[in-house]
Structures are given as structure tokens and as C-alpha cells.
Amino acid sequence: DSGVTQTPKHLITATGQRVTLRCSPRSGDLSVYWYQQSLDQGLQFLIQYYNGEERAKGNILERFSAQQFPDLHSELNLSSLELGDSALYFCASSVGNVGGFGQFFGPGTRLTVL
Amino acid sequence: AQTVTQSQPEMSVQEAETVTLSCTYDTSESDYYLFWYKQPPSRQMILVIRQEAYKQQNATENRFSVNFQKAAKSFSLKISDSQLGDAAMYFCAYRRGGATNKLIFGTGTLLAVQP
């Protein structure tokens, strides 16, 4: 158990819908990262927050957005869902913003868009 | 742009034997970090080992060790005394130094452990 929690574990929805994925980082970690794992794209970085502020953006679609709240939990919002958005979405956290800290991953949310 | 390459899609090892998984990366940065992650069938991503580029000494974590060849941009993972629980997908990952903390992953190597 990494100490990072993600809810829900599984999500099945229809095209065009909107969903919210939630992540709670390890106690004491200020950085939260979101990754998408799909068969065709592999593991891709989406976005990073540090202590409530966005710090880095990857190949995140405009239909996707995220935020980190004062209690440091984070939410990833996916809207106008398409079949290709079906994937495993991971949240990871690390204690700092610089240095060789490892990122610790949550169990992931498996999103299925029908 | 930095890239990570894992050229072995699948590997197999006998229980109790040693196996080495390969990883190469491309970067023009001098400050960076390298990681190996394990993803078992549960799909959980587990940090196995990490290496700072400025350190010449190879990292070791119990049965896991790395062979870091900075000039060759090579970062291989050696698993000694392989166990059935080592069966998983293994991902090599790169992160450059500084405040940009995204991990760049390779495509993974699926390791099977034969009893």
C-alpha cells in the first residue's frame, strides 16, 4: 500500500458524459501527478500540482482539467468523454517539487467509456 | 525531448535465477533521475529502485540492483534470486532535475518467472 488513495476504482460511463476522479496523496506529500495508461499510448503524464498550484502540464486534452484543493487532495475532471478516453488513470504523489523523490502511485481508476 | 527505450517486450527467468532488464534513454540534461517501477497483475505501480545521475555508485535494494552507465545512457535492472512474485511488467522511467517532475516511461518489459 503506497498510501495514495484513489476513488472510484472503476467507472463505466457513456460517450459525451463527464466524470470526476479523486486522489488523496500520501500524508505529507505536497505534489500530486496524474498519469494515463492506455494500450496504444502507454503511460503518459497529464498534469502536476504542487501545494495547490499547477506546476507542469503534459499531453492533457482541453476536455480534461484538474485541481488540487487546500487539503491537498486532487480531482481530475474528464468531460465530453470519447471511446478513446477509456484507460487506467493513476494519481501519484511525492513529498517535494525538486530532487530525486520517487513518485508513489495510487491503485488507479479504470475508466470505461461505452 | 527525452525518450526512454525498453527493447525487450518480454523476458522469462527460472525461479531462483538472475535476470537483467534493459533500458536506454536519451537526454541532453546532466541532472536527472532514473527509476524502475513494477506493475503486477493488480496494475498497482510500485517503485522498485531509483538512481541519481550524479551518483556513480549503482543503487541496490535487496535483490534488485541497477547497472547505470551514464556515458552509454543505459540503466539496466538486475533481479537476483528471482521469485514467483517478481512476475510483472517492469517500466523504466526518467525524470529530469529541477522543478519539472514528470516521469517519462518506457514501454515496459513483461517478466515471466517459471517455477
XYZ file of N, CA and C in Angstrom:
687
model
N 0.851 -1.196 0.000
C 0.000 0.000 0.000
C 0.890 1.251 0.000
N 0.734 2.071 -1.053
C 1.593 3.241 -1.222
C 1.190 4.390 -0.321
N -0.034 4.373 0.184
C -0.534 5.487 0.968
C -1.312 6.498 0.137
N -1.301 6.327 -1.175
C -2.077 7.180 -2.074
C -3.414 6.476 -2.345
N -4.490 7.208 -2.163
C -5.796 6.605 -2.398
C -6.467 7.260 -3.596
N -7.208 6.456 -4.330
C -7.939 6.946 -5.486
C -9.345 6.361 -5.464
N -10.301 7.205 -5.797
C -11.674 6.748 -5.933
C -12.292 7.358 -7.173
N -13.208 6.641 -7.836
C -13.541 5.242 -7.573
C -12.507 4.306 -8.194
N -12.628 3.027 -7.931
C -11.723 2.057 -8.544
C -12.088 1.823 -9.996
N -13.362 1.746 -10.245
C -13.866 1.502 -11.597
C -14.964 2.509 -11.900
N -15.027 2.885 -13.169
C -16.031 3.835 -13.605
C -16.438 3.454 -15.014
N -17.727 3.234 -15.194
C -18.248 2.933 -16.525
C -19.248 4.010 -16.864
N -19.067 4.620 -18.024
C -19.933 5.714 -18.402
C -20.114 5.713 -19.917
N -20.887 6.655 -20.401
C -21.196 6.711 -21.830
C -20.472 7.873 -22.486
N -20.348 7.801 -23.787
C -19.730 8.903 -24.520
C -20.503 10.193 -24.287
N -19.777 11.292 -24.223
C -20.375 12.591 -24.009
C -20.554 12.975 -22.556
N -20.366 12.037 -21.664
C -20.564 12.292 -20.241
C -19.339 12.951 -19.610
N -19.508 13.323 -18.342
C -18.441 13.961 -17.570
C -18.235 13.166 -16.289
N -16.967 12.946 -15.920
C -16.675 12.220 -14.681
C -15.597 12.952 -13.897
N -15.534 12.645 -12.616
C -14.515 13.220 -11.739
C -13.797 12.101 -11.013
N -12.489 12.100 -11.115
C -11.650 11.138 -10.419
C -10.992 11.857 -9.250
N -10.921 11.166 -8.126
C -10.416 11.785 -6.916
C -9.160 11.089 -6.422
N -8.266 11.867 -5.844
C -6.993 11.339 -5.347
C -6.624 12.014 -4.042
N -6.196 11.202 -3.077
C -5.629 11.746 -1.841
C -4.172 11.314 -1.758
N -3.248 12.262 -1.664
C -1.828 11.908 -1.643
C -1.420 11.304 -0.306
N -0.208 10.785 -0.264
C 0.347 10.303 0.989
C 0.431 11.460 1.975
N 0.325 11.134 3.237
C 0.428 12.151 4.264
C 1.777 12.861 4.153
N 1.744 14.185 4.061
C 2.970 14.962 3.982
C 3.431 15.280 2.574
N 2.859 14.609 1.577
C 3.256 14.882 0.197
C 2.517 16.108 -0.325
N 3.260 17.003 -0.967
C 2.668 18.230 -1.480
C 2.414 18.174 -2.979
N 3.117 17.286 -3.665
C 2.974 17.186 -5.119
C 2.041 16.053 -5.501
N 1.172 16.343 -6.454
C 0.265 15.332 -6.998
C 0.415 15.322 -8.515
N 0.461 14.137 -9.073
C 0.610 13.969 -10.515
C -0.517 13.079 -11.018
N -0.926 13.313 -12.245
C -1.910 12.445 -12.894
C -1.285 11.844 -14.154
N -1.481 10.533 -14.307
C -0.991 9.804 -15.476
C -2.140 8.995 -16.076
N -2.032 8.790 -17.376
C -2.996 7.958 -18.085
C -2.251 6.768 -18.663
N -2.799 5.566 -18.456
C -2.195 4.375 -19.046
C -3.201 3.725 -19.985
N -2.844 3.678 -21.253
C -3.689 3.028 -22.240
C -2.830 2.127 -23.104
N -3.482 1.200 -23.786
C -2.742 0.220 -24.591
C -1.967 0.893 -25.717
N -2.566 1.892 -26.349
C -1.907 2.498 -27.503
C -0.924 3.602 -27.133
N -1.150 4.280 -26.012
C -0.290 5.418 -25.641
C 0.695 5.081 -24.531
N 0.522 3.934 -23.872
C 1.390 3.615 -22.748
C 1.086 4.519 -21.567
N 2.091 4.779 -20.750
C 1.939 5.633 -19.572
C 2.303 7.063 -19.946
N 1.330 7.957 -19.824
C 1.538 9.341 -20.230
C 1.245 10.278 -19.059
N 2.128 11.218 -18.881
C 1.939 12.248 -17.860
C 0.876 13.231 -18.327
N -0.025 13.567 -17.419
C -1.075 14.533 -17.763
C -0.807 15.900 -17.142
N -0.669 15.940 -15.811
C -0.558 17.220 -15.140
C -0.009 17.021 -13.741
N 0.638 18.088 -13.225
C 1.190 18.062 -11.878
C 0.730 19.296 -11.104
N 0.427 19.089 -9.831
C 0.144 20.184 -8.917
C 1.095 20.106 -7.738
N 1.468 21.270 -7.267
C 2.307 21.332 -6.076
C 1.690 22.341 -5.114
N 1.276 21.856 -3.978
C 0.720 22.705 -2.927
C -0.377 23.632 -3.469
N -1.207 23.073 -4.302
C -2.366 23.813 -4.784
C -2.173 24.524 -6.114
N -0.941 24.579 -6.591
C -0.693 25.299 -7.841
C -0.275 24.332 -8.956
N -0.747 24.615 -10.152
C -0.343 23.809 -11.289
C 1.130 24.061 -11.593
N 1.897 22.988 -11.777
C 3.331 23.150 -11.994
C 3.797 22.649 -13.355
N 3.144 21.656 -13.887
C 3.564 21.130 -15.188
C 2.378 20.489 -15.878
N 2.391 20.626 -17.190
C 1.326 20.041 -17.991
C 1.937 19.143 -19.041
N 1.316 18.003 -19.248
C 1.757 17.099 -20.287
C 0.756 17.103 -21.426
N 0.513 15.932 -21.975
C -0.408 15.827 -23.108
C -1.858 15.738 -22.639
N -2.265 16.715 -21.870
C -3.622 16.701 -21.337
C -4.550 17.393 -22.313
N -5.644 16.720 -22.625
C -6.611 17.275 -23.560
C -7.328 18.464 -22.941
N -7.834 19.336 -23.792
C -8.576 20.506 -23.302
C -9.859 20.092 -22.598
N -10.378 18.930 -22.931
C -11.590 18.413 -22.274
C -11.312 17.940 -20.843
N -10.036 17.863 -20.501
C -9.657 17.392 -19.171
C -9.177 18.590 -18.348
N -9.470 18.571 -17.074
C -8.960 19.605 -16.186
C -8.727 18.983 -14.814
N -7.943 19.658 -14.026
C -7.639 19.140 -12.701
C -7.468 20.295 -11.742
N -7.516 19.974 -10.459
C -7.207 20.961 -9.442
C -6.738 20.248 -8.181
N -6.041 21.000 -7.350
C -5.615 20.483 -6.054
C -6.174 21.430 -4.995
N -6.802 20.851 -4.029
C -7.519 21.622 -3.019
C -6.620 21.937 -1.822
N -7.069 22.857 -0.956
C -6.240 23.220 0.223
C -5.854 22.023 1.091
N -6.685 20.991 1.141
C -6.300 19.817 1.947
C -5.392 18.870 1.150
N -4.987 19.287 -0.015
C -4.034 18.638 -0.921
C -4.615 17.487 -1.742
N -5.858 17.148 -1.529
C -6.417 16.146 -2.412
C -6.615 16.769 -3.801
N -6.692 15.933 -4.805
C -6.787 16.424 -6.166
C -7.932 15.729 -6.889
N -8.471 16.424 -7.854
C -9.514 15.858 -8.700
C -9.159 16.071 -10.167
N -9.428 15.049 -10.948
C -9.243 15.113 -12.394
C -10.617 15.016 -13.028
N -10.986 16.043 -13.775
C -12.290 16.098 -14.418
C -12.132 15.802 -15.902
N -12.921 14.849 -16.360
C -12.889 14.462 -17.773
C -14.277 14.714 -18.347
N -14.360 15.522 -19.403
C -15.674 15.850 -19.942
C -15.764 15.471 -21.423
N -16.989 15.485 -21.922
C -17.258 15.120 -23.336
C -16.506 13.850 -23.694
N -16.695 12.854 -22.863
C -15.900 11.633 -22.981
C -16.079 10.940 -24.321
N -14.962 10.405 -24.795
C -14.935 9.651 -26.043
C -14.461 8.230 -25.745
N -14.707 7.344 -26.696
C -14.303 5.948 -26.500
C -12.808 5.843 -26.201
N -12.041 6.673 -26.857
C -10.588 6.641 -26.694
C -10.100 7.113 -25.342
N -10.978 7.642 -24.522
C -10.582 8.065 -23.179
C -10.571 6.895 -22.209
N -11.058 5.759 -22.647
C -11.025 4.558 -21.798
C -9.572 4.228 -21.484
N -9.254 4.138 -20.206
C -7.862 3.943 -19.787
C -7.836 3.761 -18.280
N -6.625 3.485 -17.801
C -6.365 3.455 -16.364
C -5.732 4.794 -15.999
N -6.332 5.481 -15.060
C -5.833 6.795 -14.650
C -5.203 6.672 -13.266
N -3.930 7.031 -13.224
C -3.198 6.965 -11.973
C -2.977 8.359 -11.402
N -3.020 8.410 -10.099
C -2.560 9.559 -9.358
C -1.281 9.129 -8.636
N -0.318 10.007 -8.561
C 0.899 9.733 -7.816
C 1.206 10.951 -6.950
N 1.987 10.740 -5.910
C 2.377 11.879 -5.085
C 3.844 11.759 -4.687
N 4.433 12.896 -4.378
C 5.793 12.917 -3.862
C 5.885 14.049 -2.849
N 6.901 13.962 -2.011
C 6.983 14.909 -0.910
C 7.368 16.298 -1.381
N 8.216 16.357 -2.425
C 8.736 17.653 -2.813
C 8.479 17.987 -4.254
N 9.036 19.107 -4.652
C 8.880 19.583 -6.017
C 10.184 19.477 -6.797
N 11.288 19.346 -6.101
C 12.584 19.178 -6.741
C 13.301 18.027 -6.049
N 14.358 17.574 -6.654
C 15.113 16.472 -6.059
C 14.670 15.124 -6.577
N 15.357 14.107 -6.163
C 15.132 12.761 -6.680
C 14.070 11.982 -5.958
N 13.031 12.657 -5.509
C 11.984 11.931 -4.805
C 11.274 10.980 -5.738
N 11.027 9.782 -5.244
C 10.225 8.862 -6.021
C 8.776 9.285 -5.976
N 8.056 8.965 -7.003
C 6.627 9.215 -7.030
C 5.917 7.917 -6.653
N 4.971 8.027 -5.730
C 4.254 6.861 -5.236
C 2.844 6.882 -5.815
N 2.496 5.783 -6.426
C 1.267 5.709 -7.199
C 0.110 5.124 -6.403
N -1.071 5.647 -6.686
C -2.286 5.054 -6.166
C -2.672 3.838 -6.988
N -3.751 3.167 -6.603
C -4.164 1.938 -7.287
C -4.791 2.172 -8.647
N -5.101 3.420 -8.965
C -5.663 3.734 -10.268
C -7.182 3.684 -10.303
N -7.729 4.408 -11.257
C -9.168 4.339 -11.576
C -9.286 3.852 -13.006
N -9.993 2.751 -13.165
C -10.189 2.228 -14.521
C -11.464 2.827 -15.090
N -11.288 3.609 -16.141
C -12.420 4.276 -16.790
C -12.769 3.538 -18.075
N -14.012 3.176 -18.186
C -14.519 2.548 -19.406
C -15.608 3.439 -19.982
N -15.418 3.870 -21.217
C -16.402 4.712 -21.895
C -17.077 3.865 -22.970
N -18.386 3.739 -22.854
C -19.135 2.882 -23.790
C -19.887 3.714 -24.829
N 13.679 16.265 -27.019
C 12.822 15.676 -25.996
C 13.459 14.380 -25.489
N 13.236 14.141 -24.200
C 13.802 12.937 -23.615
C 12.951 11.722 -23.988
N 13.638 10.613 -24.219
C 12.938 9.367 -24.536
C 13.532 8.227 -23.724
N 12.712 7.226 -23.470
C 13.141 6.032 -22.748
C 12.774 4.820 -23.595
N 13.737 3.934 -23.787
C 13.517 2.774 -24.651
C 13.772 1.484 -23.888
N 12.796 0.617 -23.931
C 12.954 -0.735 -23.386
C 12.785 -1.680 -24.578
N 13.861 -2.293 -24.977
C 13.856 -3.054 -26.223
C 13.387 -4.495 -26.064
N 13.162 -4.915 -24.830
C 12.724 -6.296 -24.583
C 11.257 -6.294 -24.166
N 10.351 -6.572 -25.062
C 8.927 -6.577 -24.681
C 8.612 -7.651 -23.644
N 9.300 -8.798 -23.747
C 9.040 -9.911 -22.825
C 10.350 -10.596 -22.459
N 10.402 -11.051 -21.206
C 11.552 -11.816 -20.737
C 11.011 -12.952 -19.872
N 11.833 -13.990 -19.748
C 11.451 -15.109 -18.897
C 12.668 -15.543 -18.083
N 12.430 -15.952 -16.843
C 13.526 -16.390 -15.969
C 13.029 -17.558 -15.126
N 13.936 -18.437 -14.783
C 13.600 -19.535 -13.881
C 13.676 -19.030 -12.446
N 12.800 -19.557 -11.633
C 12.826 -19.221 -10.212
C 14.238 -19.450 -9.677
N 14.679 -18.499 -8.814
C 15.995 -18.524 -8.166
C 17.137 -18.079 -9.078
N 16.865 -17.879 -10.350
C 17.901 -17.418 -11.259
C 17.951 -15.892 -11.296
N 18.895 -15.374 -12.065
C 19.084 -13.926 -12.198
C 18.686 -13.476 -13.588
N 18.056 -12.323 -13.658
C 17.639 -11.778 -14.958
C 17.972 -10.294 -14.994
N 18.287 -9.806 -16.179
C 18.602 -8.387 -16.370
C 17.682 -7.791 -17.417
N 17.021 -6.719 -17.041
C 16.128 -5.997 -17.944
C 16.845 -4.741 -18.422
N 16.749 -4.475 -19.715
C 17.489 -3.369 -20.307
C 16.652 -2.103 -20.446
N 17.338 -0.981 -20.374
C 16.693 0.314 -20.569
C 17.752 1.289 -21.075
N 17.422 2.012 -22.104
C 18.282 3.104 -22.550
C 17.449 4.368 -22.606
N 18.109 5.482 -22.507
C 17.396 6.759 -22.505
C 18.191 7.776 -23.307
N 17.508 8.781 -23.705
C 18.154 9.831 -24.474
C 17.841 11.160 -23.824
N 18.884 11.893 -23.488
C 18.706 13.205 -22.877
C 19.953 14.030 -23.093
N 19.778 15.341 -23.098
C 20.918 16.238 -23.150
C 21.149 16.891 -21.788
N 20.305 16.528 -20.822
C 20.425 17.067 -19.478
C 21.552 16.373 -18.718
N 22.118 17.061 -17.753
C 23.140 16.446 -16.906
C 22.580 16.085 -15.529
N 21.471 16.717 -15.185
C 20.842 16.485 -13.897
C 19.525 15.744 -14.127
N 19.490 14.500 -13.713
C 18.265 13.726 -13.903
C 18.252 12.524 -12.961
N 17.127 11.842 -12.954
C 16.947 10.681 -12.089
C 16.309 9.566 -12.911
N 16.624 8.363 -12.526
C 16.103 7.190 -13.233
C 15.444 6.257 -12.233
N 14.392 5.607 -12.683
C 13.606 4.759 -11.799
C 13.212 3.472 -12.517
N 12.988 2.445 -11.741
C 12.312 1.243 -12.214
C 11.043 1.071 -11.386
N 9.941 0.858 -12.112
C 8.663 0.586 -11.481
C 8.199 -0.802 -11.896
N 7.516 -1.449 -10.988
C 6.944 -2.775 -11.222
C 5.427 -2.648 -11.249
N 4.805 -3.289 -12.240
C 3.345 -3.299 -12.298
C 2.872 -4.754 -12.379
N 2.488 -5.324 -11.243
C 1.981 -6.709 -11.228
C 0.578 -6.771 -11.824
N 0.008 -7.946 -11.918
C -1.344 -8.073 -12.489
C -2.400 -7.204 -11.799
N -2.174 -6.829 -10.550
C -3.111 -5.933 -9.859
C -3.130 -4.538 -10.475
N -2.139 -4.237 -11.320
C -1.994 -2.950 -12.016
C -1.442 -1.837 -11.137
N -1.196 -2.129 -9.867
C -0.567 -1.136 -8.992
C 0.842 -0.849 -9.490
N 1.245 0.413 -9.503
C 2.610 0.799 -9.872
C 3.449 0.890 -8.604
N 4.502 0.089 -8.552
C 5.322 0.006 -7.341
C 6.740 0.449 -7.666
N 7.239 1.418 -6.910
C 8.606 1.895 -7.101
C 9.569 0.819 -6.609
N 10.466 0.395 -7.493
C 11.420 -0.670 -7.152
C 12.752 -0.080 -6.716
N 13.264 0.860 -7.505
C 14.600 1.369 -7.250
C 14.778 2.682 -8.001
N 15.653 3.543 -7.475
C 15.911 4.813 -8.152
C 17.398 5.111 -8.134
N 17.806 5.930 -9.093
C 19.229 6.264 -9.252
C 19.354 7.736 -9.595
N 20.234 8.430 -8.876
C 20.525 9.811 -9.214
C 21.666 9.827 -10.228
N 21.553 10.637 -11.253
C 22.560 10.638 -12.314
C 23.926 11.096 -11.815
N 23.940 11.923 -10.772
C 25.223 12.434 -10.289
C 25.967 11.417 -9.432
N 25.301 10.336 -9.085
C 25.947 9.312 -8.265
C 26.545 8.219 -9.158
N 27.814 7.947 -8.943
C 28.469 6.906 -9.729
C 28.122 5.512 -9.219
N 27.845 5.425 -7.933
C 27.554 4.126 -7.336
C 26.188 3.635 -7.782
N 26.129 2.381 -8.183
C 24.867 1.793 -8.601
C 23.965 1.536 -7.399
N 22.677 1.863 -7.571
C 21.721 1.659 -6.489
C 21.411 0.178 -6.301
N 21.121 -0.180 -5.076
C 20.760 -1.561 -4.730
C 19.634 -1.539 -3.712
N 18.653 -2.403 -3.925
C 17.551 -2.579 -2.968
C 17.294 -4.081 -2.849
N 17.889 -4.674 -1.835
C 17.728 -6.120 -1.595
C 18.136 -6.908 -2.839
N 17.201 -7.635 -3.469
C 17.562 -8.463 -4.625
C 17.625 -7.682 -5.937
N 17.290 -6.400 -5.864
C 17.247 -5.565 -7.061
C 18.464 -4.642 -7.082
N 19.119 -4.581 -8.222
C 20.233 -3.657 -8.381
C 20.217 -3.131 -9.805
N 20.900 -2.023 -9.990
C 20.959 -1.448 -11.329
C 22.393 -1.390 -11.797
N 22.542 -1.352 -13.105
C 23.824 -1.084 -13.741
C 23.643 0.213 -14.523
N 24.127 1.302 -13.940
C 23.952 2.630 -14.510
C 25.213 2.995 -15.275
N 25.087 3.137 -16.569
C 26.201 3.522 -17.426
C 25.843 4.879 -18.041
N 26.323 5.936 -17.390
C 25.893 7.275 -17.774
C 26.330 7.631 -19.189
N 27.556 7.325 -19.528
C 28.055 7.700 -20.853
C 27.280 6.973 -21.952
N 26.919 5.755 -21.682
C 26.153 4.962 -22.656
C 24.659 5.220 -22.556
N 24.227 5.980 -21.556
C 22.811 6.258 -21.299
C 22.037 4.952 -21.193
N 22.557 4.108 -20.326
C 21.974 2.792 -20.116
C 21.674 2.609 -18.632
N 20.558 1.966 -18.345
C 20.102 1.820 -16.957
C 19.386 0.477 -16.839
N 20.124 -0.576 -16.629
C 19.519 -1.901 -16.600
C 19.204 -2.330 -15.166
N 18.221 -3.176 -15.038
C 17.777 -3.686 -13.739
C 18.113 -5.165 -13.637
N 18.822 -5.516 -12.572
C 19.144 -6.915 -12.325
C 18.328 -7.424 -11.149
N 17.644 -8.527 -11.370
C 16.873 -9.166 -10.300
C 17.562 -10.486 -9.978
N 18.029 -10.600 -8.762
C 18.715 -11.822 -8.322
C 17.753 -12.727 -7.578
N 18.047 -14.035 -7.599
C 17.207 -14.989 -6.861
C 15.725 -14.748 -7.172
N 15.384 -14.783 -8.437
C 14.022 -14.439 -8.868
C 12.971 -15.279 -8.141
N 11.882 -14.625 -7.802
C 10.779 -15.264 -7.113
C 9.509 -15.148 -7.946
N 8.562 -16.035 -7.691
C 7.322 -16.025 -8.466
C 6.634 -14.661 -8.371
N 6.761 -14.021 -7.226
C 6.140 -12.718 -7.043
C 6.794 -11.602 -7.834
N 7.920 -11.889 -8.476
C 8.573 -10.873 -9.306
C 7.927 -10.775 -10.686
N 7.075 -11.730 -11.019
C 6.412 -11.710 -12.316
C 5.554 -10.448 -12.419
N 5.825 -9.650 -13.423
C 5.137 -8.359 -13.558
C 5.634 -7.663 -14.815
N 5.006 -6.529 -15.104
C 5.522 -5.610 -16.116
C 6.463 -4.661 -15.401
N 7.625 -4.440 -15.981
C 8.599 -3.525 -15.402
C 8.793 -2.327 -16.333
N 8.671 -1.145 -15.743
C 8.826 0.087 -16.503
C 10.054 0.838 -16.019
N 10.824 1.284 -16.983
C 11.944 2.182 -16.721
C 11.404 3.604 -16.882
N 11.835 4.524 -16.028
C 11.321 5.891 -16.105
C 12.447 6.886 -15.875
N 12.305 8.029 -16.512
C 13.288 9.123 -16.443
C 12.586 10.368 -15.925
N 13.297 11.104 -15.113
C 12.800 12.414 -14.705
C 13.974 13.371 -14.683
N 13.830 14.495 -15.332
C 14.932 15.446 -15.319
C 14.936 16.199 -14.004
N 16.068 16.761 -13.668
C 16.186 17.504 -12.432
C 15.454 18.824 -12.507
N 15.390 19.522 -11.398
C 14.689 20.788 -11.360
C 13.245 20.583 -10.996
N 12.453 21.602 -11.271
C 11.080 21.606 -10.789
C 10.102 20.902 -11.714
N 10.515 20.513 -12.874
C 9.619 19.764 -13.768
C 9.731 18.300 -13.411
N 8.654 17.776 -12.831
C 8.794 16.466 -12.217
C 8.137 15.314 -12.938
N 7.758 15.521 -14.162
C 7.052 14.436 -14.812
C 7.981 13.259 -15.070
N 7.427 12.072 -14.947
C 8.138 10.852 -15.289
C 7.859 10.520 -16.755
N 8.920 10.158 -17.461
C 8.785 9.678 -18.826
C 9.075 8.183 -18.787
N 8.100 7.403 -19.211
C 8.190 5.949 -19.099
C 8.576 5.291 -20.412
N 9.260 4.157 -20.280
C 9.440 3.282 -21.422
C 8.178 2.462 -21.639
N 8.225 1.586 -22.630
C 7.041 0.803 -22.990
C 6.875 -0.444 -22.141
N 7.849 -0.749 -21.323
C 7.724 -1.847 -20.394
C 8.286 -3.168 -20.903
N 8.690 -4.014 -19.945
C 9.122 -5.379 -20.212
C 8.304 -6.309 -19.334
N 7.633 -7.256 -19.960
C 6.828 -8.217 -19.212
C 7.713 -9.387 -18.796
N 7.884 -9.546 -17.495
C 8.743 -10.602 -16.963
C 7.904 -11.769 -16.462
N 8.189 -12.945 -16.980
C 7.563 -14.182 -16.504
C 8.585 -14.947 -15.678
N 8.145 -15.520 -14.573
C 9.019 -16.308 -13.721
C 8.513 -17.753 -13.745
N 9.364 -18.640 -14.219
C 8.983 -20.049 -14.349
C 9.375 -20.833 -13.097
N 8.445 -21.618 -12.543
C 8.763 -22.395 -11.331
C 9.690 -23.564 -11.624
